mmCIF file of C-alpha atoms in Angstrom:
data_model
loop_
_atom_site.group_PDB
_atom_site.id
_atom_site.type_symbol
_atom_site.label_atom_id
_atom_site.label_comp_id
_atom_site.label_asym_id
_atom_site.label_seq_id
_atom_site.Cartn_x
_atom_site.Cartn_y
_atom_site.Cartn_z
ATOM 1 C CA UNK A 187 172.744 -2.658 -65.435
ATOM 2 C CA UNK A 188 171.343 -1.195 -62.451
ATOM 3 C CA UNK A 189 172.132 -3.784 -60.198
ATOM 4 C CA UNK A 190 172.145 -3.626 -56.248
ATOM 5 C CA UNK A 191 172.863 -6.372 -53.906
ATOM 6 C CA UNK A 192 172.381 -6.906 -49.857
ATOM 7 C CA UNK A 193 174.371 -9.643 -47.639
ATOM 8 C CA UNK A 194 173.301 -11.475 -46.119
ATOM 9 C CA UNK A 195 170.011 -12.795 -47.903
ATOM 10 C CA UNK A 196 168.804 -14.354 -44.463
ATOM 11 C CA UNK A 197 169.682 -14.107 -41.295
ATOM 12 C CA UNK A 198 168.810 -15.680 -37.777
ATOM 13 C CA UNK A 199 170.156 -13.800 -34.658
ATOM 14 C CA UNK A 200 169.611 -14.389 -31.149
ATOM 15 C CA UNK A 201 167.587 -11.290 -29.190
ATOM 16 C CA UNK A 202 169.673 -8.475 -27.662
ATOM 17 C CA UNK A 203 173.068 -8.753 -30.571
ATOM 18 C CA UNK A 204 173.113 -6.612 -33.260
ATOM 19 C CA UNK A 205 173.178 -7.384 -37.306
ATOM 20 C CA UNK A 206 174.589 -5.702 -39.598
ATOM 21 C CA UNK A 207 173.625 -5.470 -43.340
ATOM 22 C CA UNK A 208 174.848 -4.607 -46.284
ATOM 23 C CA UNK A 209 173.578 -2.926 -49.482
ATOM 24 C CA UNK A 210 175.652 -2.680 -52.395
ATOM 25 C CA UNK A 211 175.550 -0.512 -56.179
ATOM 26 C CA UNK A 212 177.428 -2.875 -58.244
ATOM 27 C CA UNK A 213 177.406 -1.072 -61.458
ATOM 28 C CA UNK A 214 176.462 2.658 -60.433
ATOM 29 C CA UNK A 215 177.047 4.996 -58.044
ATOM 30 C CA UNK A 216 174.580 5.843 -55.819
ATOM 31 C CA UNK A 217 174.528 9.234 -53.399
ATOM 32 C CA UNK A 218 171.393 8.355 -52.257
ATOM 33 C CA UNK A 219 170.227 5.360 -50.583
ATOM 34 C CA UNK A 220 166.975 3.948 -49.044
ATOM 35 C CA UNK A 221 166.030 1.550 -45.966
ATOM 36 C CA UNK A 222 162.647 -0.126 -46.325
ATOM 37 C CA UNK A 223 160.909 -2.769 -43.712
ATOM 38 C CA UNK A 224 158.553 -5.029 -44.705
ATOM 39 C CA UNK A 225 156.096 -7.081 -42.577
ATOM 40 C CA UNK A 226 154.308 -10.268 -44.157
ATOM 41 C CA UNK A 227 151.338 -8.817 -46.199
ATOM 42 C CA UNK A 228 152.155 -5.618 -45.460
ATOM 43 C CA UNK A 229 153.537 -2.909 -48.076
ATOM 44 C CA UNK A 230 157.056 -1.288 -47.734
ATOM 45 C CA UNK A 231 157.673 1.548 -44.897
ATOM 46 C CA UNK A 232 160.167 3.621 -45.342
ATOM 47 C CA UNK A 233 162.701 3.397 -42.672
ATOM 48 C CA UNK A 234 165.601 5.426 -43.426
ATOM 49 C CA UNK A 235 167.345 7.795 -46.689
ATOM 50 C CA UNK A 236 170.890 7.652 -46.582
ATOM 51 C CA UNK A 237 173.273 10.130 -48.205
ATOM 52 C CA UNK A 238 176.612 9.247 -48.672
ATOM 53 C CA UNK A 239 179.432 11.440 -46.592
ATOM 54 C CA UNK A 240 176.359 12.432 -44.465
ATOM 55 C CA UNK A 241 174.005 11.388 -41.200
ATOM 56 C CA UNK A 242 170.934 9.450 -42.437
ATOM 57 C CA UNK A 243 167.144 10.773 -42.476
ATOM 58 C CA UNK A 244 164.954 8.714 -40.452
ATOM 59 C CA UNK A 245 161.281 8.704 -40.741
ATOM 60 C CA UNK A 246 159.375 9.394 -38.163
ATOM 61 C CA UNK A 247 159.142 6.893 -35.584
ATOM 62 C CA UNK A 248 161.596 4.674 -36.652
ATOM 63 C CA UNK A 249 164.675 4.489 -33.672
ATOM 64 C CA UNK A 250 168.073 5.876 -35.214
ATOM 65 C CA UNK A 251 169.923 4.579 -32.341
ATOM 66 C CA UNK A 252 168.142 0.863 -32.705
ATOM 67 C CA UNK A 253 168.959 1.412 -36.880
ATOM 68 C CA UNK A 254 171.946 2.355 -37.241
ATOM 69 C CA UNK A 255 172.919 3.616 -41.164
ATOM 70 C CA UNK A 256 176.209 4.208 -42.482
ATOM 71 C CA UNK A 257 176.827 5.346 -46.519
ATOM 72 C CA UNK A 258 180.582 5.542 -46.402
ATOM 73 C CA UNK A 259 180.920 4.907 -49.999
ATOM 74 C CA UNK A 260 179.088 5.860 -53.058
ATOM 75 C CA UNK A 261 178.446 1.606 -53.542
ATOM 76 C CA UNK A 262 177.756 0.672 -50.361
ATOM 77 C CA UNK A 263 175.427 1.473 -47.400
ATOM 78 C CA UNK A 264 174.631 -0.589 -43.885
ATOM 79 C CA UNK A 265 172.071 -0.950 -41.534
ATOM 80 C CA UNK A 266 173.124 -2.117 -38.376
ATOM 81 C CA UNK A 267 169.802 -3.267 -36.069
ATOM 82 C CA UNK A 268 171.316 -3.291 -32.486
ATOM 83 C CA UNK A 269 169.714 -4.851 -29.161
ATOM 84 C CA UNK A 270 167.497 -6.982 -31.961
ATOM 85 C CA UNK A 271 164.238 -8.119 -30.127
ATOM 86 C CA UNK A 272 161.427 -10.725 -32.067
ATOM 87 C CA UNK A 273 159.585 -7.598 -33.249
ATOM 88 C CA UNK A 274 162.448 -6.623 -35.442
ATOM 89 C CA UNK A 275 162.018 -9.518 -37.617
ATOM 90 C CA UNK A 276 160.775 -8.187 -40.998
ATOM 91 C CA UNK A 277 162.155 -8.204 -44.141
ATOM 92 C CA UNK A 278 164.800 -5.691 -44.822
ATOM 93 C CA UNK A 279 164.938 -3.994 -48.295
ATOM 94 C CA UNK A 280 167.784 -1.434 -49.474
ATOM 95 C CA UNK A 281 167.065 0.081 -52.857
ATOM 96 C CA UNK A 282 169.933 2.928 -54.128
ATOM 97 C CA UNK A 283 169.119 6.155 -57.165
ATOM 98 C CA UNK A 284 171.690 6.277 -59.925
ATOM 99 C CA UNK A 285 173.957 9.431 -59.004
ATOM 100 C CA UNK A 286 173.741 9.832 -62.669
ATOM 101 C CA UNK A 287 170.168 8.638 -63.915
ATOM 102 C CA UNK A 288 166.900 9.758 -63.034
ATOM 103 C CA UNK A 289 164.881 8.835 -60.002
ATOM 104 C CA UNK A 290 164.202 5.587 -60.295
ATOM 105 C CA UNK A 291 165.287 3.498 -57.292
ATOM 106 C CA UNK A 292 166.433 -0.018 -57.708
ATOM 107 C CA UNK A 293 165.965 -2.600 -55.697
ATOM 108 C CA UNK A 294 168.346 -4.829 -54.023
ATOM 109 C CA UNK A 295 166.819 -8.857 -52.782
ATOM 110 C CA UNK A 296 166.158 -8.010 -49.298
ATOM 111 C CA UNK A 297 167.531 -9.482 -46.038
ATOM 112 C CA UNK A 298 165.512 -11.774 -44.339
ATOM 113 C CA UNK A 299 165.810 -10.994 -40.282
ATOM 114 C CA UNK A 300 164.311 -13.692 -38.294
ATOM 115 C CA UNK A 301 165.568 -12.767 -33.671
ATOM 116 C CA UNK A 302 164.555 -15.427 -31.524
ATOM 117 C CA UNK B 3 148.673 12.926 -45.920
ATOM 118 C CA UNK B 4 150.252 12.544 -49.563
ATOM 119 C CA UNK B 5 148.579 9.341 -50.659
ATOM 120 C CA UNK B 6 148.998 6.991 -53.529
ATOM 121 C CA UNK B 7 145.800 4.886 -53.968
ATOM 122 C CA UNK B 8 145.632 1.609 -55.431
ATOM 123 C CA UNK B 9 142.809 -0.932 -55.791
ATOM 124 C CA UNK B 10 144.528 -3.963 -53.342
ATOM 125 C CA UNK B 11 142.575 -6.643 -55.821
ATOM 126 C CA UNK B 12 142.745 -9.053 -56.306
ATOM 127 C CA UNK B 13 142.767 -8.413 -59.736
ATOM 128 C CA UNK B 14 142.194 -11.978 -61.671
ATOM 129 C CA UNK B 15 142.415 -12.115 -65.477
ATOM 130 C CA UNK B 16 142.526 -15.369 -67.671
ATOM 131 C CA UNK B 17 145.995 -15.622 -69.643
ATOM 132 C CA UNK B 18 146.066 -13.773 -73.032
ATOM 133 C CA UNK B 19 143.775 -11.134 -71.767
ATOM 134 C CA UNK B 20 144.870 -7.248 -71.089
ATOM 135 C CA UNK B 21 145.347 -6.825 -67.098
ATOM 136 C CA UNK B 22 144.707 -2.906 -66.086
ATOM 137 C CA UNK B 23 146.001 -1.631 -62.804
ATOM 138 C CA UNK B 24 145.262 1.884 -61.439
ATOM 139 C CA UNK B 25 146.648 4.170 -59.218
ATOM 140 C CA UNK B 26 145.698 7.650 -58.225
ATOM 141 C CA UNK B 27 147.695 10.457 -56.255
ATOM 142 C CA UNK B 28 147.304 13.319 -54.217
ATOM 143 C CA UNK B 29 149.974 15.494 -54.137
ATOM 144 C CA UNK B 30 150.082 17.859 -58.028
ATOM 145 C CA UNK B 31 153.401 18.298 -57.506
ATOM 146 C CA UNK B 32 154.702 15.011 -58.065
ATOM 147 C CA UNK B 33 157.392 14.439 -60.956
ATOM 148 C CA UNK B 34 157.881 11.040 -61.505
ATOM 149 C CA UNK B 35 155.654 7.471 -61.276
ATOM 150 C CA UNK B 36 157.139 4.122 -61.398
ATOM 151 C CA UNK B 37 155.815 0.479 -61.585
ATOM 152 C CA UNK B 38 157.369 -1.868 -59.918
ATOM 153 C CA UNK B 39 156.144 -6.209 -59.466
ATOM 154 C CA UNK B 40 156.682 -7.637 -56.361
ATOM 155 C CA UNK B 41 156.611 -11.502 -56.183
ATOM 156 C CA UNK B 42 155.963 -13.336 -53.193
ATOM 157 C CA UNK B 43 158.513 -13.520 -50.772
ATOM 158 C CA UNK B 44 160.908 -11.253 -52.764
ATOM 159 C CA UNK B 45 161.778 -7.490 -53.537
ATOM 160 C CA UNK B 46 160.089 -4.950 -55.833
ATOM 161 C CA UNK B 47 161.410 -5.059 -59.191
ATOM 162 C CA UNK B 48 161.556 -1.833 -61.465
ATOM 163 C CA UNK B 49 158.944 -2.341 -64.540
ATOM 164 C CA UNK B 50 157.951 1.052 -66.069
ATOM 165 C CA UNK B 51 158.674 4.712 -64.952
ATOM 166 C CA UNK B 52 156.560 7.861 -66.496
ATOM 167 C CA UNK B 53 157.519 11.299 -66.575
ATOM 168 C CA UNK B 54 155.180 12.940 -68.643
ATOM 169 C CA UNK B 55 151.226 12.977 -69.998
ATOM 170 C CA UNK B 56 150.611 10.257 -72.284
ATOM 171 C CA UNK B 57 151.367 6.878 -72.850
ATOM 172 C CA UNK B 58 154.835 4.987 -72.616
ATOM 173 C CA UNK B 59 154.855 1.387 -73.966
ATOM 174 C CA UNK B 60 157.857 -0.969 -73.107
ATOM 175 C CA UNK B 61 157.140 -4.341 -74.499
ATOM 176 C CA UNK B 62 153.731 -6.282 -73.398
ATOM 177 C CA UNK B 63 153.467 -3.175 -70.931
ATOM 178 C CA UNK B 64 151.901 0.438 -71.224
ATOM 179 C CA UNK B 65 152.136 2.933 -68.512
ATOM 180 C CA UNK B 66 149.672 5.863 -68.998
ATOM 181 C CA UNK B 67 149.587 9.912 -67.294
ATOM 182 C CA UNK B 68 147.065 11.873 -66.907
ATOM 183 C CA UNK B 69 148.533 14.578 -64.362
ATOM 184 C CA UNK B 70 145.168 16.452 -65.029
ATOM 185 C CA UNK B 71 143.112 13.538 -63.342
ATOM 186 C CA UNK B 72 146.549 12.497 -61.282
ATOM 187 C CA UNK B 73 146.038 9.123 -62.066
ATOM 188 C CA UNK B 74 148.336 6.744 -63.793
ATOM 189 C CA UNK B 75 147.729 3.222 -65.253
ATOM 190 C CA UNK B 76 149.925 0.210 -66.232
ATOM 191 C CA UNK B 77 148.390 -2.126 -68.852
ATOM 192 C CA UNK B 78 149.795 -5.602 -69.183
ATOM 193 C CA UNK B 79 148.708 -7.330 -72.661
ATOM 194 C CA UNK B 80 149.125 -10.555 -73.554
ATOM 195 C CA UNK B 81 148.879 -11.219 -70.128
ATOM 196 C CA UNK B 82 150.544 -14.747 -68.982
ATOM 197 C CA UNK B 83 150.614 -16.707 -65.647
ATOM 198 C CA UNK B 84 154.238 -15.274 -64.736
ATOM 199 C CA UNK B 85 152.763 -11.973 -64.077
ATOM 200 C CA UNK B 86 151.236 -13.309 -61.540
ATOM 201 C CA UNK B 87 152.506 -10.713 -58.591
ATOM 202 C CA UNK B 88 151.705 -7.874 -56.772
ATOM 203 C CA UNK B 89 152.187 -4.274 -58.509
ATOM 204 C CA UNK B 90 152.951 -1.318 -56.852
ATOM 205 C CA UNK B 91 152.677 2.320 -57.881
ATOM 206 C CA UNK B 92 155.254 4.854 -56.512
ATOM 207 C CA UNK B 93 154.956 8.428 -57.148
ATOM 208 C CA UNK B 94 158.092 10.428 -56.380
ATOM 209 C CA UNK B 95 156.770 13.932 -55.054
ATOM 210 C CA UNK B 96 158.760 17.554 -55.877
ATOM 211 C CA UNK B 97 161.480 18.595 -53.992
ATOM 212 C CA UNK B 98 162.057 14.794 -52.269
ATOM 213 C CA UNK B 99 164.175 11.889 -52.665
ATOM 214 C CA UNK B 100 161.591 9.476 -51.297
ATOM 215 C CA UNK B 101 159.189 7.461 -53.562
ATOM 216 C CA UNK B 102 155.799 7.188 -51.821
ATOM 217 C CA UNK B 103 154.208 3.631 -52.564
ATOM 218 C CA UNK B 104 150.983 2.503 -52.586
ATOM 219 C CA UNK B 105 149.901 -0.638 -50.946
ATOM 220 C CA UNK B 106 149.639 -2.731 -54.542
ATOM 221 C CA UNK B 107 147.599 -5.067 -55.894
ATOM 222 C CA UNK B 108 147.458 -7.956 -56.341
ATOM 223 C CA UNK B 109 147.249 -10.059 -59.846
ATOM 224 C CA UNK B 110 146.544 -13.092 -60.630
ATOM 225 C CA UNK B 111 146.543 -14.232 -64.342
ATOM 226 C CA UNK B 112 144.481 -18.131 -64.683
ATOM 227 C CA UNK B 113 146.016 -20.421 -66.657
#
């Protein structure tokens, strides 16, 4: 159980269009989702919480209109990076909270976001 | 600054032996403390979550509490080259959704 997934696993973009991607619950419901970025060697930042039915929180000094989150569903969230420049490559993590479990957060594979 | 501090390693242990990780916090109010292993190249991966004082075992792991000391502890036994990762504390504070993370270390169990 407890299974989350993100499409697509990898992705290679030119700079200035936009990519969207997708996190999905598979087996749970999940009211709250999470954004993470994650630079080579680096540990995970926090990008984003997403609450489904509602605007997402964005940490602090991360863009809301260069991420763009939608959680239209209670099994699926997005993160749309518009305008992508070379600096947005990173590796994009969703992880989602069972609506009906405890806190834990599970993880989904990551995306992969490589702009040239 | 709510912190979660963790030794980055690396931590190197020859296979068989026990493999102890720390992590201390700063904010008394947290709730909740997870493990998670991180592999190279792919995304954290739930191992052990603690709620209260004491020790939880879950197979060839123990996660340990003090909320006194705010420190918690995973202990890997038995330890074998496939745990070979980095580990990552996350502390889940009161009255937020958000896990904070420390920045993991990093194990490496010899052959």
């Amino acid at each position: 159980g407890a299974v989350v997934s993100q499409h697509p696993s990898w992705v290679i973009c030119k700079s200035g269009t936009s990519v969207k991607i997708e996190c999905r619950s598979l087996d749970f419901q999940a009211t709250t989702m999470f954004w993470y970025r994650q630079f080579p060697k680096q540990s995970l930042m926090l990008m984003a919480t997403s609450n489904e039915g509602s605007k997402a929180t964005y940490e602090q000094g991360v863009e809301k209109d260069k991420f763009l989150i939608n959680h239209a569903s209670l099994t699926l969230s997005t993160l749309t990076v518009t305008s992508a420049h070379p600096e947005d490559s990173s590796f994009y993590i969703c992880s989602a909270r069972d609506s009906q479990g405890g806190s834990e957060q599970y993880f989904g594979p990551g995306t992969r976001l490589t702009v040239t | 600054q709510k912190e979660v501090e963790q030794n980055s390693g690396p931590l190197s242990v020859p296979e068989g032996a026990i493999a102890s990780l720390n992590c201390t916090y700063s904010d008394r109010g947290s709730q909740s403390f997870f493990w998670y292993r991180q592999y190279s190249g792919k995304s954290p991966e739930l191992i052990m979550s603690i709620y209260s004082n004491g020790d939880k075992e879950d197979g060839r792991f123990t996660a340990q509490l003090n909320k006194a000391s705010q420190y918690v502890s995973l202990l890997i036994r038995d330890s074998q080259p496939s745990d070979s990762a980095t580990y990552l504390c996350a502390v889940k504070q009161g009255g937020s959704e958000k896990l904070v993370f420390g920045k993991g270390t990093k194990l490496t169990v010899n052959p």
